[in-house]
Steps between C-alpha positions, in 0.01 A plus 500: 500500500622848415391792718610856430385838628503820296739677736751213468512492119761735346369760258637521146478835322388399151504847348167672562419321823594239755440127494521257788559154359339256744572190290785472249671232289717369784183408690451227236129555434520603134324833557556828684271712715575868547348796682563789263458873543483715186581859592227762448524684169734252330462329163708189427534336159538129572507163326571169670655288225606222738208494744124493511386760753168528681427804719224556753437857613459532877534877549525826311409554137647523155473322170663242278515606135536252215736566207202603283403767756212314665499610865368292790441682830659340806328529836488265799345169404609501133740239359685503169714230342767544233452147369650573156807697620329820387688829491309751712514816705439483874380838626438607859251779556653842570353522850580160654728198477371185335549177698493162329552140604675341201567141395775406252550170317774390482625640827711814525853469634409786732741781413360599159445871436367679196701727271231752425523670160215686328608359162521131590321263736695383803511125532628226723 
């Protein structure tokens, strides 16, 4: 059994926020679970080429925007899944942080951080 508390999990600055990686590759489960904060007012161009990511919004607000411009509002209780490795923008509202619980398959190593660039999607 694995038991971890938020205050005991180191935070990784991934570029426009912080991510606490509760479960990572060395745990041997094949998936990761993170508690991720996206800083208010930020916009991140992302694409997970090596992972499928599912995110569940637990606090704050923002939106996930598909490559074709289709925007999906994010508020507590909404889940989105990048099941086709879709390039996207993750946007936190200007007035509050966005907080997500995220699942990655295969598992993250745990120290990954984005290289944010407005002209290219960051990937890991």
